[in-house]
PDB file of C-alpha atoms in Angstrom:
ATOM      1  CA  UNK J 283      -1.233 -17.980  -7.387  1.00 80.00           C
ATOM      2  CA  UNK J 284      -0.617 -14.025  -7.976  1.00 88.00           C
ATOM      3  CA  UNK J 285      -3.037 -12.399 -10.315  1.00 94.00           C
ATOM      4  CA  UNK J 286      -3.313  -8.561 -11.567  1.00 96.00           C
ATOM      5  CA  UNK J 287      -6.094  -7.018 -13.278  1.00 97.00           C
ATOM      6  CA  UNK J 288      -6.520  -3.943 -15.123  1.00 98.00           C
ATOM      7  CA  UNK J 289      -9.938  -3.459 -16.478  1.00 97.00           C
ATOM      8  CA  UNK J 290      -9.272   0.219 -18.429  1.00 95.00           C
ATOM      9  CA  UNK J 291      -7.338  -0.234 -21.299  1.00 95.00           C
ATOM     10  CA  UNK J 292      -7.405   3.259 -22.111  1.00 96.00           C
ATOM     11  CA  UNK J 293      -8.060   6.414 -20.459  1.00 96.00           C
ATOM     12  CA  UNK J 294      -8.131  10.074 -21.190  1.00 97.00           C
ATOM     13  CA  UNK J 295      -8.163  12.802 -18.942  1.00 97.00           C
ATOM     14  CA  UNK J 296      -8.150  16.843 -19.261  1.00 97.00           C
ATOM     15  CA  UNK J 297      -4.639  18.563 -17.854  1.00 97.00           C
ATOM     16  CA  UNK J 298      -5.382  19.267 -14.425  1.00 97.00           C
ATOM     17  CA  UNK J 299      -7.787  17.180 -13.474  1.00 98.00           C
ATOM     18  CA  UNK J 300      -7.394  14.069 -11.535  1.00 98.00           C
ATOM     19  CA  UNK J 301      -7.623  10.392 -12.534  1.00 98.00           C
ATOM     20  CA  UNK J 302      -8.000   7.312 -11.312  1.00 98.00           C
ATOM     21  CA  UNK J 303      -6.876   3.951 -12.677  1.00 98.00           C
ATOM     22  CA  UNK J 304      -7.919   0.902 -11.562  1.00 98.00           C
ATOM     23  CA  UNK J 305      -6.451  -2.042 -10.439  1.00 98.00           C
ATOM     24  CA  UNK J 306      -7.573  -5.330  -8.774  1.00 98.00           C
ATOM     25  CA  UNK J 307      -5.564  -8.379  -7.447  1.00 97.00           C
ATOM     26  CA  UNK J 308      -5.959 -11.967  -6.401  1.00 95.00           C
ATOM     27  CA  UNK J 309      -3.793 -13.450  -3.813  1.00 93.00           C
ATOM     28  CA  UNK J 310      -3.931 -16.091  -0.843  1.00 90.00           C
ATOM     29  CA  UNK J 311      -0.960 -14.411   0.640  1.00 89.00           C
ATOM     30  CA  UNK J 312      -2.171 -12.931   3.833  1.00 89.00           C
ATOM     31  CA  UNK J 313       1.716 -10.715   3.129  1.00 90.00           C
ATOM     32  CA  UNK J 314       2.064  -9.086  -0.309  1.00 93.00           C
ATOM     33  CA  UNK J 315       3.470  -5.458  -1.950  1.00 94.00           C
ATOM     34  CA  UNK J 316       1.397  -3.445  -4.455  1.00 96.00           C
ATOM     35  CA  UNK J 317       3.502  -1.469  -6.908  1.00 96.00           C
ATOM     36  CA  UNK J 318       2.557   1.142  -9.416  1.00 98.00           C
ATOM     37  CA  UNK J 319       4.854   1.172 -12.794  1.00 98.00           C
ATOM     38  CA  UNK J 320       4.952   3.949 -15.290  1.00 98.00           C
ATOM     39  CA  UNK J 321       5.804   3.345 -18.961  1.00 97.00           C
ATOM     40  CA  UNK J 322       6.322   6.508 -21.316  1.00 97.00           C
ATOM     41  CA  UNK J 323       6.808   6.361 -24.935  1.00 95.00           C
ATOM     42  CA  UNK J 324      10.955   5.942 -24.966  1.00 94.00           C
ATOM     43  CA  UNK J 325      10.050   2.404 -22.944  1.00 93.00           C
ATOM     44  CA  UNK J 326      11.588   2.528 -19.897  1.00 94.00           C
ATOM     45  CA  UNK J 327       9.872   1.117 -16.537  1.00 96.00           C
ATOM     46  CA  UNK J 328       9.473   3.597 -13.837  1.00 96.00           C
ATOM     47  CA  UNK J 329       8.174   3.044 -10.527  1.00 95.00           C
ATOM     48  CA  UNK J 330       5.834   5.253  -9.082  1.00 97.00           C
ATOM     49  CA  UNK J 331       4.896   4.025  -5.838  1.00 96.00           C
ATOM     50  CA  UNK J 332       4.394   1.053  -3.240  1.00 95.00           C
ATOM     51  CA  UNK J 333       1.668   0.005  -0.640  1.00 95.00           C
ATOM     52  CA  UNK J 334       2.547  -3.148   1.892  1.00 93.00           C
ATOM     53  CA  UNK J 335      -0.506  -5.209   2.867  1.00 93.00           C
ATOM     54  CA  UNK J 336      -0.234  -4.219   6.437  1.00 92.00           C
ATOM     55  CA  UNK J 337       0.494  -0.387   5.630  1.00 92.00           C
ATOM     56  CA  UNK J 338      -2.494   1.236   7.644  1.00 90.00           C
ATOM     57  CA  UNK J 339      -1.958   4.581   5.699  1.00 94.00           C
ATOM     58  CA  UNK J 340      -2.309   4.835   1.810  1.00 96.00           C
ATOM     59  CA  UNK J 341       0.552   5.276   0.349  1.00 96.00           C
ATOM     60  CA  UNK J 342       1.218   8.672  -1.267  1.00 97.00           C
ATOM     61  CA  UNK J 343       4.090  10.169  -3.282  1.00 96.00           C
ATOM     62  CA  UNK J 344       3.734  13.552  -4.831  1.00 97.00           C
ATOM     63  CA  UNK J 345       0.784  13.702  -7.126  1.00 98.00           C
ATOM     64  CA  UNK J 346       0.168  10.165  -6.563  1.00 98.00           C
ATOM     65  CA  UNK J 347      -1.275   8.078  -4.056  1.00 98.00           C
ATOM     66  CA  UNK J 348      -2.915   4.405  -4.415  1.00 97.00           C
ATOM     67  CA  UNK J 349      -6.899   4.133  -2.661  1.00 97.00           C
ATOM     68  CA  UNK J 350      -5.956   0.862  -1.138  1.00 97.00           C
ATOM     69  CA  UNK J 351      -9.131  -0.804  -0.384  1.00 96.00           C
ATOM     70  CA  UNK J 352      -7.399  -4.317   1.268  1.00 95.00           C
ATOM     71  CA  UNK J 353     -11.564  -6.065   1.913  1.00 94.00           C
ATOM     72  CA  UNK J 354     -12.205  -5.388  -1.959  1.00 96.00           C
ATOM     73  CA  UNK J 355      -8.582  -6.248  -2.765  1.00 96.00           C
ATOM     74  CA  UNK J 356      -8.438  -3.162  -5.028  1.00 97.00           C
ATOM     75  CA  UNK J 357      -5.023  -0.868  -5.127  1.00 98.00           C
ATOM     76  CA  UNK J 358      -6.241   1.986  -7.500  1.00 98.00           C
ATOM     77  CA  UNK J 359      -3.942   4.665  -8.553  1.00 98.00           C
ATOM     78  CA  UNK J 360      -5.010   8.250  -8.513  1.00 98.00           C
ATOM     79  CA  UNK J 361      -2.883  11.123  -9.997  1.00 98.00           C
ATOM     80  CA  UNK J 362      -4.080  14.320  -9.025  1.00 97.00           C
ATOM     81  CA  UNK J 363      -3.309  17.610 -11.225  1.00 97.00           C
ATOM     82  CA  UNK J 364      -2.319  15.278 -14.377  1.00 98.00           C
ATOM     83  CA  UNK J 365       0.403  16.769 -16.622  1.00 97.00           C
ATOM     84  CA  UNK J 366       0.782  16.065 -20.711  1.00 97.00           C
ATOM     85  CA  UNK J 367       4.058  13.978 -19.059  1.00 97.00           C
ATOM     86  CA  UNK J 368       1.625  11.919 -17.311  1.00 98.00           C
ATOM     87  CA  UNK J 369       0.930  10.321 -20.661  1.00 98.00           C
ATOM     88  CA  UNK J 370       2.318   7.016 -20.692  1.00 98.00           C
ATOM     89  CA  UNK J 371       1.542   3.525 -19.986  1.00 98.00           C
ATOM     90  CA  UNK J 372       0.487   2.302 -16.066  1.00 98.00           C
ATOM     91  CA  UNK J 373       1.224  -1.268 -14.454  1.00 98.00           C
ATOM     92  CA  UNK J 374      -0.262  -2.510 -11.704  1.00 98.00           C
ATOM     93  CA  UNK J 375       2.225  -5.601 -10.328  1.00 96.00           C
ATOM     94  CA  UNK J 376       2.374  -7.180  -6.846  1.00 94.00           C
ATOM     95  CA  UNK J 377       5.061  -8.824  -5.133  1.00 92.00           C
ATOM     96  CA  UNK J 378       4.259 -11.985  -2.616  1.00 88.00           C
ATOM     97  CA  UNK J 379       5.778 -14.707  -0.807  1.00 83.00           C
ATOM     98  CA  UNK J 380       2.937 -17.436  -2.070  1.00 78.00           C
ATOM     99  CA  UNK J 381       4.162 -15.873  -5.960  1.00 80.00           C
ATOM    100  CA  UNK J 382       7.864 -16.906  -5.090  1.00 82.00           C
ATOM    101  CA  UNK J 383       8.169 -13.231  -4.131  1.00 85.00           C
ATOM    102  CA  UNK J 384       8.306 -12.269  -7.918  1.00 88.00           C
ATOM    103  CA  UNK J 385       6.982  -9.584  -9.893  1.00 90.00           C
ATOM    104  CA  UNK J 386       3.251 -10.364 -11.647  1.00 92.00           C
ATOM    105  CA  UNK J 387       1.890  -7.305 -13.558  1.00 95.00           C
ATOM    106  CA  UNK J 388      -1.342  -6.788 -15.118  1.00 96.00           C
ATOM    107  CA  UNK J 389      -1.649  -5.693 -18.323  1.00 95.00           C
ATOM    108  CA  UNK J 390      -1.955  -2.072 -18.233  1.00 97.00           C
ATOM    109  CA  UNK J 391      -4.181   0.551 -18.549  1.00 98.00           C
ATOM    110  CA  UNK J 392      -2.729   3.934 -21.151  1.00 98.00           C
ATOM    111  CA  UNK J 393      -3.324   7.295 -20.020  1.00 98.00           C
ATOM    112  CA  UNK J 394      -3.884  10.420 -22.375  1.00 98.00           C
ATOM    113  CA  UNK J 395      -3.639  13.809 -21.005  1.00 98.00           C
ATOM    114  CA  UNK J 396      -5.467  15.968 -23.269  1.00 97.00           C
ATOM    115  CA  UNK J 397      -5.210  20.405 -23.439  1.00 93.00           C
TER     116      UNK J 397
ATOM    117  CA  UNK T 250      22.155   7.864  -8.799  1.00 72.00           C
ATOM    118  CA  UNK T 251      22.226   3.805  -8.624  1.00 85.00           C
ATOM    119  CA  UNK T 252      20.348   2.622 -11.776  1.00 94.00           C
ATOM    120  CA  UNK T 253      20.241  -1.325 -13.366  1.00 97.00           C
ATOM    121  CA  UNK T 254      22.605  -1.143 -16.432  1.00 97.00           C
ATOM    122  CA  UNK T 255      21.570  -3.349 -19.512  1.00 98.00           C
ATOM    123  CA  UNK T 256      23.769  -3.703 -22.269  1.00 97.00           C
ATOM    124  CA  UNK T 257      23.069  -3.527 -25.210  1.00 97.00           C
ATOM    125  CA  UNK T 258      20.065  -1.114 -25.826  1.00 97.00           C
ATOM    126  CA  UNK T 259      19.257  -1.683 -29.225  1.00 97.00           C
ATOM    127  CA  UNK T 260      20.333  -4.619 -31.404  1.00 98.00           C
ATOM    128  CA  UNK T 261      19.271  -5.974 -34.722  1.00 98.00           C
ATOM    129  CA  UNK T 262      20.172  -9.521 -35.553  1.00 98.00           C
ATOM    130  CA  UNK T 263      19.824 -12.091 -38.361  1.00 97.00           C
ATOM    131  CA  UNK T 264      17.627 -15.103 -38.044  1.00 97.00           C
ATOM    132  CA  UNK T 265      19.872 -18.152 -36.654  1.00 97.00           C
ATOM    133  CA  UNK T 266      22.558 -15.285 -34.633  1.00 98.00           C
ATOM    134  CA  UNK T 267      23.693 -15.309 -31.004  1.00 98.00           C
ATOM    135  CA  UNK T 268      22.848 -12.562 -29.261  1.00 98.00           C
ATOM    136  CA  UNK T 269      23.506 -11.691 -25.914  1.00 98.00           C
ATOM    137  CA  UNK T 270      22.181  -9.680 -23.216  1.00 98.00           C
ATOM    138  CA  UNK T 271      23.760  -8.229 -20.298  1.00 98.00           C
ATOM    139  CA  UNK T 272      22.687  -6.313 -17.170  1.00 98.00           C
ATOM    140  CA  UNK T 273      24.242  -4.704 -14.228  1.00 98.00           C
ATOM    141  CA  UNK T 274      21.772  -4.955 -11.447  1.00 97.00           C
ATOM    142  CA  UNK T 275      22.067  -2.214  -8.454  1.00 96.00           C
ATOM    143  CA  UNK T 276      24.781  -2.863  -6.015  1.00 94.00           C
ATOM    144  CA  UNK T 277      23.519  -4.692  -2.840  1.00 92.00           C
ATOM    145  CA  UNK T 278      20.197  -6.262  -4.700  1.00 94.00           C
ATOM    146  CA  UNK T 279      20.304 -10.331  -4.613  1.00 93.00           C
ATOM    147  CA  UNK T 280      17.177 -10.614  -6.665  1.00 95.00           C
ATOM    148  CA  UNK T 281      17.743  -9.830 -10.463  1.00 96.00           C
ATOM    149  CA  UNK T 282      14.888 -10.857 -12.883  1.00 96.00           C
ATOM    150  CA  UNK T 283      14.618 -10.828 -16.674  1.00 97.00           C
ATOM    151  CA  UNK T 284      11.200  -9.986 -18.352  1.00 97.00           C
ATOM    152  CA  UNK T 285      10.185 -10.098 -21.804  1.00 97.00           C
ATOM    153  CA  UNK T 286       7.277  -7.438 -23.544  1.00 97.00           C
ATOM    154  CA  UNK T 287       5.651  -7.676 -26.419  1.00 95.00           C
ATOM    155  CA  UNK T 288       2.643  -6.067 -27.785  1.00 91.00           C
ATOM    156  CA  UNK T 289       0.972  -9.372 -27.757  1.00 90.00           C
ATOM    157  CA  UNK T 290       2.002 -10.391 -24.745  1.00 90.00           C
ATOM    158  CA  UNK T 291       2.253  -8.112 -22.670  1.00 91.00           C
ATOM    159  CA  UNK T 292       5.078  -8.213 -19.778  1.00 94.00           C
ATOM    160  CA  UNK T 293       6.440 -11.835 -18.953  1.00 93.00           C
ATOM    161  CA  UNK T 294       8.803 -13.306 -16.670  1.00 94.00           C
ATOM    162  CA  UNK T 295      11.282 -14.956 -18.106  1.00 96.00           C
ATOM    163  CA  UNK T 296      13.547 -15.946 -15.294  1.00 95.00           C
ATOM    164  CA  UNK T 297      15.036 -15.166 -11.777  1.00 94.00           C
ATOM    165  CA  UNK T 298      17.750 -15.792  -9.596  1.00 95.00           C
ATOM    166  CA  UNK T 299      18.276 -15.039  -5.727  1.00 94.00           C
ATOM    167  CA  UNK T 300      21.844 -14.728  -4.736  1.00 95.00           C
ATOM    168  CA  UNK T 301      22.511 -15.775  -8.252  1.00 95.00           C
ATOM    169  CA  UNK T 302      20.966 -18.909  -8.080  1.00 95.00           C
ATOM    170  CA  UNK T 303      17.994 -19.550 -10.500  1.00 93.00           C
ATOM    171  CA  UNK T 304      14.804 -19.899  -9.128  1.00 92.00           C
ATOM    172  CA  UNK T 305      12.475 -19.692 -11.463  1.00 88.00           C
ATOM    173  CA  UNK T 306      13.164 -20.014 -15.652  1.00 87.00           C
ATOM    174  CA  UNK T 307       9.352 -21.586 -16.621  1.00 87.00           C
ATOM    175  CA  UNK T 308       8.828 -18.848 -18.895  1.00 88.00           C
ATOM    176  CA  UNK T 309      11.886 -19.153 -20.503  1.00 91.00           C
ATOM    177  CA  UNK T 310      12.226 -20.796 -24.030  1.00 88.00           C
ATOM    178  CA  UNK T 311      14.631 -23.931 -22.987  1.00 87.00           C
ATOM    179  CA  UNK T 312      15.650 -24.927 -25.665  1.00 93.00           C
ATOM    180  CA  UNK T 313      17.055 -21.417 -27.133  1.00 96.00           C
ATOM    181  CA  UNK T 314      17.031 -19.443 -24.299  1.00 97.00           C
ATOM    182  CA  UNK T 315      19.425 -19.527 -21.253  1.00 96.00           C
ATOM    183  CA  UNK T 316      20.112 -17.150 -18.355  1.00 97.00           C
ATOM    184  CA  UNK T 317      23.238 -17.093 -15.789  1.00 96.00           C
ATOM    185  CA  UNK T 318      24.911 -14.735 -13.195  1.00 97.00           C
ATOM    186  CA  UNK T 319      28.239 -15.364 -13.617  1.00 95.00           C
ATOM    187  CA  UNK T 320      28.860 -13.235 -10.438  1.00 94.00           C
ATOM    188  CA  UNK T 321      26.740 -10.551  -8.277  1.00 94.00           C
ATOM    189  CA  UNK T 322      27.253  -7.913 -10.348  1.00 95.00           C
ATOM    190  CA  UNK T 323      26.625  -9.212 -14.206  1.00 97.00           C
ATOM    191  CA  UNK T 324      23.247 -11.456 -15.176  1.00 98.00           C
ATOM    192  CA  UNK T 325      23.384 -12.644 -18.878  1.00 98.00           C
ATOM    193  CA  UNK T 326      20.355 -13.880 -20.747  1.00 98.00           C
ATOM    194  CA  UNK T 327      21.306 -15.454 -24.134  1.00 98.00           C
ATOM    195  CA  UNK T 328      19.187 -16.551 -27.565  1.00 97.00           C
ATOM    196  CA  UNK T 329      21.165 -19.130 -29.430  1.00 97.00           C
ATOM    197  CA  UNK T 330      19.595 -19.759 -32.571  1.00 97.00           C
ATOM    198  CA  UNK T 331      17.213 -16.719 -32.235  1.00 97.00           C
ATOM    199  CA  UNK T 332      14.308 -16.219 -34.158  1.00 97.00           C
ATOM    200  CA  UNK T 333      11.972 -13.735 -35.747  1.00 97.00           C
ATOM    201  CA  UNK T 334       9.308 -13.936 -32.901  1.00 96.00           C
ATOM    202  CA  UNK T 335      12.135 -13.419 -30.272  1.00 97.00           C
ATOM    203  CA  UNK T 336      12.248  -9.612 -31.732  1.00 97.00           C
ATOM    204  CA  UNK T 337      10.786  -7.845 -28.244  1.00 97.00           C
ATOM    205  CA  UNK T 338      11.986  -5.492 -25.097  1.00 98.00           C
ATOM    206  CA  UNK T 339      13.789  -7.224 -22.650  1.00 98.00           C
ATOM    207  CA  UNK T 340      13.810  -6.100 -19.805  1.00 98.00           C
ATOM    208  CA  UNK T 341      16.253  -6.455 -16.324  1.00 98.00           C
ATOM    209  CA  UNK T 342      15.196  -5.651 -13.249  1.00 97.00           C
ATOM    210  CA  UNK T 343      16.678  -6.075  -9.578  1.00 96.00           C
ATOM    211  CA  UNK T 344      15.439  -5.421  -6.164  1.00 94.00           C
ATOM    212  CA  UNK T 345      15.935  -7.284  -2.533  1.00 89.00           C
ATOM    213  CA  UNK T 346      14.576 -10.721  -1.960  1.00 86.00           C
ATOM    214  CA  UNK T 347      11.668  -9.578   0.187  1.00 84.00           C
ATOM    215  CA  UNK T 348       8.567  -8.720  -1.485  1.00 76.00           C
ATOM    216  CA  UNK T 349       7.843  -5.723   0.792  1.00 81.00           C
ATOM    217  CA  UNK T 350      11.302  -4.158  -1.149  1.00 84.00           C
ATOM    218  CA  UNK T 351      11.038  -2.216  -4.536  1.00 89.00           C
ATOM    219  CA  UNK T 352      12.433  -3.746  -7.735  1.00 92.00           C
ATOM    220  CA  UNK T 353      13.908  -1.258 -10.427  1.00 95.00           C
ATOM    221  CA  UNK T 354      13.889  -1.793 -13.842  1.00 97.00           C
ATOM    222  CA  UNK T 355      16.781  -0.962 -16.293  1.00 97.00           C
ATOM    223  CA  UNK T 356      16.346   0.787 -19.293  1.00 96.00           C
ATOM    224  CA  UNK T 357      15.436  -2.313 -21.544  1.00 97.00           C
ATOM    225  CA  UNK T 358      17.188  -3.923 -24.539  1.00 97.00           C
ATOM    226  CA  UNK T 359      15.534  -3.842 -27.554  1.00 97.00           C
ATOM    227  CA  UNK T 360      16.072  -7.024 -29.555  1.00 98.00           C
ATOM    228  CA  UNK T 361      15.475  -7.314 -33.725  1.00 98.00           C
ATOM    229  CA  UNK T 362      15.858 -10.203 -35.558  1.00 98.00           C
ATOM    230  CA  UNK T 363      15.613  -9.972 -39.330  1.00 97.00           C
TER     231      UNK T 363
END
């Protein structure tokens, strides 16, 4: 069994300064995918960025990149130089063969970027 | 700019009405998955197919609920009598089968029922 967990329900942050939001995840799959989702106010799902268990690099896309810490089993995002559009929701989900190679999310953590 | 298409994006219903729910998934995906969110619950899957055939429908309401792909490019998930507590975001998403592939979510339908 797949299992996501987001600890932070809700986070604040000053414009301009980085964040990190955590995620943790429970697998038996020695194969998996890590996936970052971001959820604004108008509801759509957006997806940020991915990290493959056997990516020896972090991944990083623009102002985000994911501290992948495989041993701890840990995939935190960090957004660096947060924007007032950074405000939103944030999903942690992972994608496995052992899960049936579905999606599992966890159950987010909501960001507020404050002046 | 290839995007999953759901149809329709808002709808509100009467207790005991059909509704149904359509979705366009991105040309060239064979995995197309319908999720559910509510404030209470959060984000939950529903059901999935692979090549259109259903894989997994556990979370799915049997006995209202029901989800097909008549063909590679439409998946339908329908309420038939729906209820007050089906009122929610639901979502449809499609990516390749593998799980090292990206799955992209469209835009959402958000379901009423009065």
């Amino acid at each position: 069994a797949q299992k996501i967990t987001q600890t932070q329900p809700g986070m604040f942050v000053q414009e301009k300064e980085a964040v990190t939001l955590d995620c943790t995840y429970d697998t038996s799959d020695p194969s998996y995918g890590l996936f970052w989702y971001k959820q604004p106010s108008s509801g759509e799902m957006i997806f940020l960025i991915y990290q493959g268990s056997y990516d020896q690099q972090n991944a990083t896309e623009g102002r985000y990149s994911l501290n992948f810490q495989k041993a701890r089993k840990s995939a935190n995002l960090v957004i660096s130089a947060s924007q007032l559009g950074d405000s939103a929701m944030y999903f942690c989900a992972m994608r496995g063969r052992g899960g049936g190679n579905k999606l599992t999310f966890g159950t987010g953590t909501q960001l507020k970027v404050e002046l | 700019d290839a995007r999953v298409t759901q149809t329709p994006r808002h709808k509100v219903t009467e207790m005991g009405q059909e509704v149904t729910m359509r979705c366009q998934p991105i040309l060239g995906h064979n995995t197309v998955f319908w999720y559910r969110q509510t404030m209470m619950q959060g984000l939950e899957l529903l059901a999935y197919f692979r090549n259109r055939a259903p894989l997994d429908d556990s979370g799915m309401p049997k006995d209202r609920f029901s989800a097909e792909m008549p063909d590679a490019t439409l998946a339908t998930l329908k309420i038939q009598p729906s209820e007050p507590r089906d009122s929610a975001v639901y979502f449809c998403a499609s990516g390749a089968w593998t799980y090292g592939n990206t799955i992209y979510f469209g835009e959402g339908s958000w379901l009423t029922v009065v």
